[in-house]
Short mmCIF file of C-alpha atoms (C1' of nucleotides) in Angstrom, two decimals:
data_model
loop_
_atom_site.label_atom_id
_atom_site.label_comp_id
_atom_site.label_asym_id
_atom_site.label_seq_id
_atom_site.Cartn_x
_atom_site.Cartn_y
_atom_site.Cartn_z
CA UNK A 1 -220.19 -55.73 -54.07
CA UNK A 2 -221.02 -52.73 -54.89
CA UNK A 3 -220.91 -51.65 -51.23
CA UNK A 4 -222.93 -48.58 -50.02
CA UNK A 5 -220.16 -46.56 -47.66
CA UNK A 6 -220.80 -46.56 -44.65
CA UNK A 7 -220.96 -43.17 -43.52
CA UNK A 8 -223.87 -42.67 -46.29
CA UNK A 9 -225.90 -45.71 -44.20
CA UNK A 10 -224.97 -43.82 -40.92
CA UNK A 11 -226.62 -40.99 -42.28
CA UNK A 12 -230.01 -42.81 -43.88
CA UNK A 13 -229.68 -44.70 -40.31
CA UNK A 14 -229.38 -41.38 -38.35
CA UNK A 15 -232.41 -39.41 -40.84
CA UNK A 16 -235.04 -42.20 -40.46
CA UNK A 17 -234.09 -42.15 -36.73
CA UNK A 18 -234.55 -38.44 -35.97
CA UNK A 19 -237.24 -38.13 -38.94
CA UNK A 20 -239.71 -39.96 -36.87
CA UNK A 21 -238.91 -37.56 -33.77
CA UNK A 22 -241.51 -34.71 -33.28
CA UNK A 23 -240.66 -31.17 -34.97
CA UNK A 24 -237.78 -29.80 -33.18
CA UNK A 25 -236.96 -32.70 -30.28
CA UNK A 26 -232.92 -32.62 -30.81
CA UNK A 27 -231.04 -36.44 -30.74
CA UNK A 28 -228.12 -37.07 -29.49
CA UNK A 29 -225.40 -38.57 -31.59
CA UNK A 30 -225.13 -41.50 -29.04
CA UNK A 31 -228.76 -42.41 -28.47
CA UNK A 32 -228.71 -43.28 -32.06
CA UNK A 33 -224.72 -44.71 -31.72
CA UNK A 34 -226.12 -47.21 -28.86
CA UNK A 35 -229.34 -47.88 -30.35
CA UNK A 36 -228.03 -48.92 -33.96
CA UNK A 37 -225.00 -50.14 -32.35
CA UNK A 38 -222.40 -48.46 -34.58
CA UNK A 39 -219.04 -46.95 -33.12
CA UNK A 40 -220.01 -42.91 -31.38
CA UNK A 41 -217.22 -41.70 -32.96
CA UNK A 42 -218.27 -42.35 -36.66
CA UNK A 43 -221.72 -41.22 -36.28
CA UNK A 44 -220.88 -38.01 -34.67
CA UNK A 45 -218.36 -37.17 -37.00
CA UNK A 46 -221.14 -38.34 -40.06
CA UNK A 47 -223.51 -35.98 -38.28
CA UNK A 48 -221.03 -32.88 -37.71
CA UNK A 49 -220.31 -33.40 -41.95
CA UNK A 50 -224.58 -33.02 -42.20
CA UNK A 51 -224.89 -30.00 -39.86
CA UNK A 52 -221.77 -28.03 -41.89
CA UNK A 53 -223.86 -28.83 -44.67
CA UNK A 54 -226.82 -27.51 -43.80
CA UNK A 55 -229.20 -30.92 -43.86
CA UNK A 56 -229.64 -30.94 -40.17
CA UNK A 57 -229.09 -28.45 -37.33
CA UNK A 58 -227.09 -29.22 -34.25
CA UNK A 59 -227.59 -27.47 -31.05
CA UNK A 60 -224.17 -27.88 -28.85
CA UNK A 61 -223.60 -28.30 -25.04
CA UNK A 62 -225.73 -30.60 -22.30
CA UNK A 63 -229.22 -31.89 -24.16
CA UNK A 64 -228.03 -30.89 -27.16
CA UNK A 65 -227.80 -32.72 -30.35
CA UNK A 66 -229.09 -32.61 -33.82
CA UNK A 67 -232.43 -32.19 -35.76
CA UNK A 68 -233.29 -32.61 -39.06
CA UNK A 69 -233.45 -29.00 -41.05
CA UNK A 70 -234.38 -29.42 -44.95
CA UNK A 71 -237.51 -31.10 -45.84
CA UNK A 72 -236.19 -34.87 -47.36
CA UNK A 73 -238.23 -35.25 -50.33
CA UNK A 74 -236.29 -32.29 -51.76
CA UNK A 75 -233.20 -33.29 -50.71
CA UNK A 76 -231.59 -36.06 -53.46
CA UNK A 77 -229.14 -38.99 -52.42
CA UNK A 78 -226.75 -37.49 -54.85
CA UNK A 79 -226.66 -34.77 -52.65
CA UNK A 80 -225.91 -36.65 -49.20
CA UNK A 81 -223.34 -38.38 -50.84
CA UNK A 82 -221.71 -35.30 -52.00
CA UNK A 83 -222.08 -33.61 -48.64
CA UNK A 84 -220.56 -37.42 -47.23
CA UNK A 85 -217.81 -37.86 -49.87
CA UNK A 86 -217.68 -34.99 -52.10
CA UNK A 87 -218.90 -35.49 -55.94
CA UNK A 88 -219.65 -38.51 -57.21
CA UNK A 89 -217.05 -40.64 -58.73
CA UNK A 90 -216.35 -39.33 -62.87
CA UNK A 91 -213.62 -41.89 -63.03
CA UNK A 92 -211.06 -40.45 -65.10
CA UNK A 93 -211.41 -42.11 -68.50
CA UNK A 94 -208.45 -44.23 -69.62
CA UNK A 95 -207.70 -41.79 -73.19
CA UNK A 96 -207.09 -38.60 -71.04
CA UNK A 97 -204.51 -38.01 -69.11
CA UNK A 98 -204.46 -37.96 -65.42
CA UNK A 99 -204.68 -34.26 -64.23
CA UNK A 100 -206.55 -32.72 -67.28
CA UNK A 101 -209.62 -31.33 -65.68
CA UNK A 102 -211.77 -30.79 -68.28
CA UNK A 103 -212.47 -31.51 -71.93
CA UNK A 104 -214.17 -29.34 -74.38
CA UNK A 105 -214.40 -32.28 -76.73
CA UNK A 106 -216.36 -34.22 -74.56
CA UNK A 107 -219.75 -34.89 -75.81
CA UNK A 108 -218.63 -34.66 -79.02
CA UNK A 109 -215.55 -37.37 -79.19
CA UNK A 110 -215.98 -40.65 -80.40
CA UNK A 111 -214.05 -42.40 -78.37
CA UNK A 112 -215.88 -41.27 -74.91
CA UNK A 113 -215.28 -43.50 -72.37
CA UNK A 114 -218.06 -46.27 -71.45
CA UNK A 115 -217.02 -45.51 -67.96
CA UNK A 116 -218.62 -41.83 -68.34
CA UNK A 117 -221.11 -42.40 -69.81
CA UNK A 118 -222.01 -44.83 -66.85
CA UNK A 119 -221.13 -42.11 -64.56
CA UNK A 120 -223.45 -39.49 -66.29
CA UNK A 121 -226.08 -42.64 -65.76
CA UNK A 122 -225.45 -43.12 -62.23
CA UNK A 123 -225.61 -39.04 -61.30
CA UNK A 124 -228.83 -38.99 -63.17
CA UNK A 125 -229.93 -41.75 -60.96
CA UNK A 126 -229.01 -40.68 -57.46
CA UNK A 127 -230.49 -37.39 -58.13
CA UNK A 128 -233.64 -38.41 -59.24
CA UNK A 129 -233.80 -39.92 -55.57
CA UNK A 130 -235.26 -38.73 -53.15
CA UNK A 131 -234.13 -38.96 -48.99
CA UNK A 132 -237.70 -39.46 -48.38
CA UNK A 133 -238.43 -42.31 -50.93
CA UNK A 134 -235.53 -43.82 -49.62
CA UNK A 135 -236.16 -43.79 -46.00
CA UNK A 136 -239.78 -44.52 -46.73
CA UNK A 137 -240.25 -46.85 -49.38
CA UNK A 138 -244.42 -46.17 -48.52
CA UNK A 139 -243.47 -42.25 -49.44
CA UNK A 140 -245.79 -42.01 -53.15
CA UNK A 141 -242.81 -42.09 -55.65
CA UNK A 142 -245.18 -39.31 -57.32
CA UNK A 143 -244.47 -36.82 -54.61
CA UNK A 144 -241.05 -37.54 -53.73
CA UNK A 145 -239.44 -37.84 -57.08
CA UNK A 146 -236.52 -34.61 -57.65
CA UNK A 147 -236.79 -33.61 -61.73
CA UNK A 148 -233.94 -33.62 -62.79
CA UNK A 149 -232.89 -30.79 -65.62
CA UNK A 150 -231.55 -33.29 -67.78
CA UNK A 151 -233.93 -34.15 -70.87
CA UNK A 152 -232.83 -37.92 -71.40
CA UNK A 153 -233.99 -38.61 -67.75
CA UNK A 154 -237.13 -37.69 -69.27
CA UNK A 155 -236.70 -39.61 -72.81
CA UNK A 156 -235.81 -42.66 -70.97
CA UNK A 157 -238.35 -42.91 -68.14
CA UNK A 158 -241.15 -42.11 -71.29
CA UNK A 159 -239.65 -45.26 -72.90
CA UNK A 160 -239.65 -47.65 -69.90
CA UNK A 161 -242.88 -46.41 -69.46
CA UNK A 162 -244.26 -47.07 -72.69
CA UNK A 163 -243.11 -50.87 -71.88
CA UNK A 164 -246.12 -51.76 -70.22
CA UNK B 1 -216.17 -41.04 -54.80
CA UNK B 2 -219.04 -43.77 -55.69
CA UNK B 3 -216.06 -45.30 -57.53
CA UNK B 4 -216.82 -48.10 -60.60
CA UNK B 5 -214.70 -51.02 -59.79
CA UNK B 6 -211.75 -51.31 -62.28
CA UNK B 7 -212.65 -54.95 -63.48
CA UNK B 8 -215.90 -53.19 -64.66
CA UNK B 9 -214.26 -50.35 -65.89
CA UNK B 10 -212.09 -52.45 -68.31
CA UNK B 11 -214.65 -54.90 -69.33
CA UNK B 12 -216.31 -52.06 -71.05
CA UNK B 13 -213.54 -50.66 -72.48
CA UNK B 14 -212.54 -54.08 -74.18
CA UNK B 15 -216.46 -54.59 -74.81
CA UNK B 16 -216.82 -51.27 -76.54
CA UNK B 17 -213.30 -52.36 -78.46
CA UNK B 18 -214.50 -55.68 -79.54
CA UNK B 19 -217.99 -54.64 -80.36
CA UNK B 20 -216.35 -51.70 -83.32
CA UNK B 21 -215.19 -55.27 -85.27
CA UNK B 22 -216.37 -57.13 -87.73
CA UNK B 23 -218.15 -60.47 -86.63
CA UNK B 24 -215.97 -63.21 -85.57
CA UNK B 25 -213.06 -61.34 -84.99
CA UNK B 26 -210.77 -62.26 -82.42
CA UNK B 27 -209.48 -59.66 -80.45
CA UNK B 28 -206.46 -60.61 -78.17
CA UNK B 29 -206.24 -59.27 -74.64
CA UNK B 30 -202.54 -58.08 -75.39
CA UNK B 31 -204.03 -55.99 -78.17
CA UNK B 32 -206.55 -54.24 -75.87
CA UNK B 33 -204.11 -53.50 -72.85
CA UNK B 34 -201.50 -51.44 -75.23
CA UNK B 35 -203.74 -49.66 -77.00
CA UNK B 36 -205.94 -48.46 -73.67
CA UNK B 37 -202.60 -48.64 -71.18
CA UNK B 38 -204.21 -51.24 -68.66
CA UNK B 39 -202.06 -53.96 -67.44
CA UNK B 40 -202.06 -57.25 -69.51
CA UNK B 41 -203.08 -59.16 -66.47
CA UNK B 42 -205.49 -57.80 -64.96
CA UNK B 43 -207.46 -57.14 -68.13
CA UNK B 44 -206.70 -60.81 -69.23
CA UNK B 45 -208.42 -62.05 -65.82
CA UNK B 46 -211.56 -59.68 -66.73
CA UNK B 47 -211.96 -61.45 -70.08
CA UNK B 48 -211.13 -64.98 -69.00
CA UNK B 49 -214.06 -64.06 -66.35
CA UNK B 50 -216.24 -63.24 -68.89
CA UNK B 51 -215.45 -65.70 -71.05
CA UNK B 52 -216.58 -68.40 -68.17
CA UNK B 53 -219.86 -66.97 -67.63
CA UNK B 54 -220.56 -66.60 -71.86
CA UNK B 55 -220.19 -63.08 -72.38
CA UNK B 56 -217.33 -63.34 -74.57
CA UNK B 57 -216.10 -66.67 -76.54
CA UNK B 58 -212.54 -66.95 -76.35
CA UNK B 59 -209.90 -69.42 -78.37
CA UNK B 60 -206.53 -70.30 -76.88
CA UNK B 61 -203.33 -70.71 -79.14
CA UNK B 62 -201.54 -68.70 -81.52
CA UNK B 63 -204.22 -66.22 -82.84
CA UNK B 64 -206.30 -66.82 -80.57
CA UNK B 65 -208.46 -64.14 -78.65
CA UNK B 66 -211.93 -63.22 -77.53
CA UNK B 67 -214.97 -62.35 -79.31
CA UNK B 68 -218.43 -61.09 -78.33
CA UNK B 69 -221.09 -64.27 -77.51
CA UNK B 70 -223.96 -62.04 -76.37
CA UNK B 71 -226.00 -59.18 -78.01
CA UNK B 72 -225.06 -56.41 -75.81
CA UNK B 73 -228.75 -55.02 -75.88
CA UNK B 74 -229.68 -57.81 -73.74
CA UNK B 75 -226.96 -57.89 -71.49
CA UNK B 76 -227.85 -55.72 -68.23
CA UNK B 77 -225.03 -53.81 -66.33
CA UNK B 78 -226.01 -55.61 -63.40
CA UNK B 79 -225.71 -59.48 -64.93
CA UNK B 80 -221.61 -57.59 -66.04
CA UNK B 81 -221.37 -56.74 -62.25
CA UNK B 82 -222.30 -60.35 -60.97
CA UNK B 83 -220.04 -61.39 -63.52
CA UNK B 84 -216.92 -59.79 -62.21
CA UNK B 85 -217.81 -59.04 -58.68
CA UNK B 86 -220.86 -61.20 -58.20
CA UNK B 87 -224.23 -60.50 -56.31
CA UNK B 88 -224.55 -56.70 -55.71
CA UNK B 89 -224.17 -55.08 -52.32
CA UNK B 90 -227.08 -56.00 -50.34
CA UNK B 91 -225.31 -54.60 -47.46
CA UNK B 92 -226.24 -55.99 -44.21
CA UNK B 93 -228.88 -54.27 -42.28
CA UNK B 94 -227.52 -53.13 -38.59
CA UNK B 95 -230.61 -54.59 -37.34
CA UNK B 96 -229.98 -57.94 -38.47
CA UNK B 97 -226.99 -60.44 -37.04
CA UNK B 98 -224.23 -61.10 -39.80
CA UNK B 99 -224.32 -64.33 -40.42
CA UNK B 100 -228.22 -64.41 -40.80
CA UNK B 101 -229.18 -65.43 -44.47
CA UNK B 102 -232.75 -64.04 -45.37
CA UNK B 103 -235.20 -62.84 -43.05
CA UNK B 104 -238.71 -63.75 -43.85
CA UNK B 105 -239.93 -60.59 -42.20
CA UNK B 106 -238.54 -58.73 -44.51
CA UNK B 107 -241.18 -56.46 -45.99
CA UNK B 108 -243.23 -56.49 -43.31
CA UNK B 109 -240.71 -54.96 -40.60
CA UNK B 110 -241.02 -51.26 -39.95
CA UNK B 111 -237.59 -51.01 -39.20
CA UNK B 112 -236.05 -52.61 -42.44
CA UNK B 113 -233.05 -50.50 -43.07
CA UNK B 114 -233.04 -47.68 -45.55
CA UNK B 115 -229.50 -49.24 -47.02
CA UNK B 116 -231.80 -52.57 -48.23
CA UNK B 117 -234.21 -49.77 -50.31
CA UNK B 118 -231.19 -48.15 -51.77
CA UNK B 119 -229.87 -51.78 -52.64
CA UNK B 120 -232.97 -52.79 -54.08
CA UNK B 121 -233.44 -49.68 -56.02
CA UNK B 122 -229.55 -49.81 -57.39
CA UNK B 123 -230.24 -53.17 -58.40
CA UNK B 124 -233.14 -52.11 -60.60
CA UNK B 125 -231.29 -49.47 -61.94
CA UNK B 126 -228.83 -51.91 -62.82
CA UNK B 127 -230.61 -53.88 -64.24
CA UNK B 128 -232.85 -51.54 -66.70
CA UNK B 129 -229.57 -50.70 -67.94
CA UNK B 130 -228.14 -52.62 -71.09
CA UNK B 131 -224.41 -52.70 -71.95
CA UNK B 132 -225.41 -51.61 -75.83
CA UNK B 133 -226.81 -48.65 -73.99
CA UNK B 134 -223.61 -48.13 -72.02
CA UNK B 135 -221.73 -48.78 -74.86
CA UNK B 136 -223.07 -46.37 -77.47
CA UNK B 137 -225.07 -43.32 -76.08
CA UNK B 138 -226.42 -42.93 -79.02
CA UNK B 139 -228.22 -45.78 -79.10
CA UNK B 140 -231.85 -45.33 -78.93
CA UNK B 141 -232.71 -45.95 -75.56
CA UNK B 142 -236.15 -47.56 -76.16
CA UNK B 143 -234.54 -50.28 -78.18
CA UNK B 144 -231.90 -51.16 -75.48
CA UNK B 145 -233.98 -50.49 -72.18
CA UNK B 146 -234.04 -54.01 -70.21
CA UNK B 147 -237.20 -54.29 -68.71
CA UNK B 148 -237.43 -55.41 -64.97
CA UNK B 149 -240.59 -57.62 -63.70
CA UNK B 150 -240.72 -55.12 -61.08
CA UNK B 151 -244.10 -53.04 -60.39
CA UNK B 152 -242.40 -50.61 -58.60
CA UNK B 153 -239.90 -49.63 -61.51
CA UNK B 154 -242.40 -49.16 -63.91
CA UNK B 155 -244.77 -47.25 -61.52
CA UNK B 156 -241.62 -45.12 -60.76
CA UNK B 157 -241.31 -44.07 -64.63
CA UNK B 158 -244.08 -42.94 -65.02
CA UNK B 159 -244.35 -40.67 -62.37
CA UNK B 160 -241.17 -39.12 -63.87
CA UNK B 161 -242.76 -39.57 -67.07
CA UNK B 162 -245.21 -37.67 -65.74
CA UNK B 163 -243.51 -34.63 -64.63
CA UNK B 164 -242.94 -33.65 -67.89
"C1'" DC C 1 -218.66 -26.37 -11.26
"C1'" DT C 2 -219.87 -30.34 -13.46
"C1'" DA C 3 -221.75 -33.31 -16.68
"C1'" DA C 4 -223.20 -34.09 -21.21
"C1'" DA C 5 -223.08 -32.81 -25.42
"C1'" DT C 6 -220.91 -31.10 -30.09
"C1'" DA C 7 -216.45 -30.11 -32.79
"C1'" DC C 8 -212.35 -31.50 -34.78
"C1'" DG C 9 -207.39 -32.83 -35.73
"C1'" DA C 10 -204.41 -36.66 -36.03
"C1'" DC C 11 -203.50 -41.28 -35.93
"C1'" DT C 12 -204.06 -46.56 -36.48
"C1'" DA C 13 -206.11 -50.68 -38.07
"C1'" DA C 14 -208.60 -53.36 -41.20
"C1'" DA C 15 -210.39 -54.45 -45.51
"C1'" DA C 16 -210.68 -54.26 -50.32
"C1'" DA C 17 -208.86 -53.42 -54.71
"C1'" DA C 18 -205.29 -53.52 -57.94
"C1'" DG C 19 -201.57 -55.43 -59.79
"C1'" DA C 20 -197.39 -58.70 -60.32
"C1'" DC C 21 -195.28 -63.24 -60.75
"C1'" DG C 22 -194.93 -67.85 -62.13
"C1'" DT C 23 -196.30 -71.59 -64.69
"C1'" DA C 24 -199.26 -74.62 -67.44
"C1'" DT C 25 -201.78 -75.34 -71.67
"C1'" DT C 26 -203.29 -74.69 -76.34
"C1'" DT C 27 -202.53 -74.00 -81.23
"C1'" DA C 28 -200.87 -71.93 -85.70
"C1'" DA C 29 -197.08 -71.75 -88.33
"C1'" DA C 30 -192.19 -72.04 -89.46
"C1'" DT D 1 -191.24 -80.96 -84.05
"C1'" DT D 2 -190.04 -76.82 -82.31
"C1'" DT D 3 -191.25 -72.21 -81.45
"C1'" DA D 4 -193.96 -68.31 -80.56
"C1'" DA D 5 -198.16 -66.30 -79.23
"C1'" DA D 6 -201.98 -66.72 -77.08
"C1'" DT D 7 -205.39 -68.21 -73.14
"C1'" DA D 8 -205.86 -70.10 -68.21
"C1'" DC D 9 -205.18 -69.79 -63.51
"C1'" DG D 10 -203.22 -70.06 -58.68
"C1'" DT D 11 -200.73 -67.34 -55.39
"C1'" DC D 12 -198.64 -63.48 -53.65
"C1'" DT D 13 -197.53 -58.44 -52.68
"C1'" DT D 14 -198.52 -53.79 -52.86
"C1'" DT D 15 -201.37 -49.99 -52.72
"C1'" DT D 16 -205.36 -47.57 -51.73
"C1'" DT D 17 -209.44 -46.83 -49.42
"C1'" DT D 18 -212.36 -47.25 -45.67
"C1'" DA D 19 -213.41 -47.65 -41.00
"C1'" DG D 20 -212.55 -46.78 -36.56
"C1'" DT D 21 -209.86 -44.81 -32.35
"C1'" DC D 22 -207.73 -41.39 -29.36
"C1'" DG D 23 -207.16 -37.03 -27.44
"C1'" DT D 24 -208.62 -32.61 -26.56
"C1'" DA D 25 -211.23 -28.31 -26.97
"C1'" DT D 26 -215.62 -26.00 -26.65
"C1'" DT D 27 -220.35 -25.19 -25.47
"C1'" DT D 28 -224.24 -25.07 -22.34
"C1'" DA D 29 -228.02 -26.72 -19.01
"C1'" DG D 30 -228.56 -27.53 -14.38
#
DNA sequence: CTAAATACGACTAAAAAAGACGTATTTAAA
DNA sequence: TTTAAATACGTCTTTTTTAGTCGTATTTAG
């Protein structure tokens, strides 16, 4: 439930793998393909998706292959999963119709959707993430934690905080 | 993408419905399906689900319906998940052989998947998160805020806390 | 020139989610 | 006591999404 896609763990797979590689060594999609032992074809194509969008390099023809190019801790898992399966979710809400883009009442309409509210939740969440303090749960939380602009992040991490 | 599973999706809309009336109302599942344009059934199957594991109350017959059992403030998004779905993801490591429970060196292993941190930290964010919160944004946060006997969630607040 | 790699379009297969159908049971009220 | 409106629930089909495969082009070191 509540599965993780699979081309988002081929990536996490494919970053911890080539994070731990010395500045600039290139790997090839199928030394991680054979080591992992998921199908070539998927983690090429997961990798090619990463490279378009900038979060790692690739280097084509013989001993080629792909390096890591943005520094992790600044890089949120909202953003792999956008660069993976474009934005995140917003399920339309049940009172608008399908096709309406946007709504200028949103925000201030009563009957706002649970489900959006839950989406605004989950956003919030996955960018306040960080690559590195996901692929190294050791990484200080302190260090790798992205701000996010959004002032009930804030509000709400004061009040779990003030829990203790 | 990231999509909330429909059975979710409209147990908050009939939560949200249920919670606006007055206590010990019954609110029929026919009633909820019109007036949000969800079919009957499958919205019926969410609150007889719900109704087994003591969310909602429901009584059968002529007049019958469901009610709210629970105070919503107290309810976590992740126990509504289990509810409908069960356990969360946990998505199997590619280092470990499906089939394979639990791993006792779990923890310890440097080469415990990234997708188990992401699980674990989803699950934490599921479960600091109650459905009053869900259901009302403007419900004070501090009120509704489910607190997790995890270190590592509270340690992770504050850092965010601190950033401030 | 060849081998090993990325790049990418199109297709197929498998799995999961969503919904539909049928029927039984309960209960208030006519 | 019959009827109508509701929950309860098992099974099935359809649809959608996800995952994976195939084929081929391109790049580049040796």
């Amino acid at each position: 439930m509540n599965k993780i896609n699979r081309k988002v763990e081929y990536a996490l797979i494919a970053l911890k793998h080539m994070r731990a590689k010395a500045p600039g060594e290139l790997t090839a999609a199928k030394e991680i393909s054979t080591l992992y032992g998921c199908p070539f074809d998927v983690m090429s194509r997961v990798l090619q998706a990463l490279g378009k969008r900038g979060l790692v390099r690739s280097e084509q023809g013989a001993h080629g292959g792909y390096q890591i190019s943005r520094d992790l801790a600044k890089v949120s898992f909202y953003e792999l999963n956008e660069m993976l399966l474009g934005p995140v979710a917003v399920a339309k809400c049940l009172h608008e119709e399908a096709g309406e883009p946007s709504c200028e009442m949103r925000g201030k309409c009563n009957i706002v959707s649970p489900v959006t509210t839950l989406n605004r939740k989950l956003i919030e969440f996955y960018r306040g993430l960080s690559l590195a303090e996901l692929l190294d749960p050791r990484h200080a939380s302190v260090q790798s934690r992205i701000p996010t602009n959004i002032a009930q992040a804030a509000a709400d991490a004061a009040a779990v905080a003030e829990q203790r």
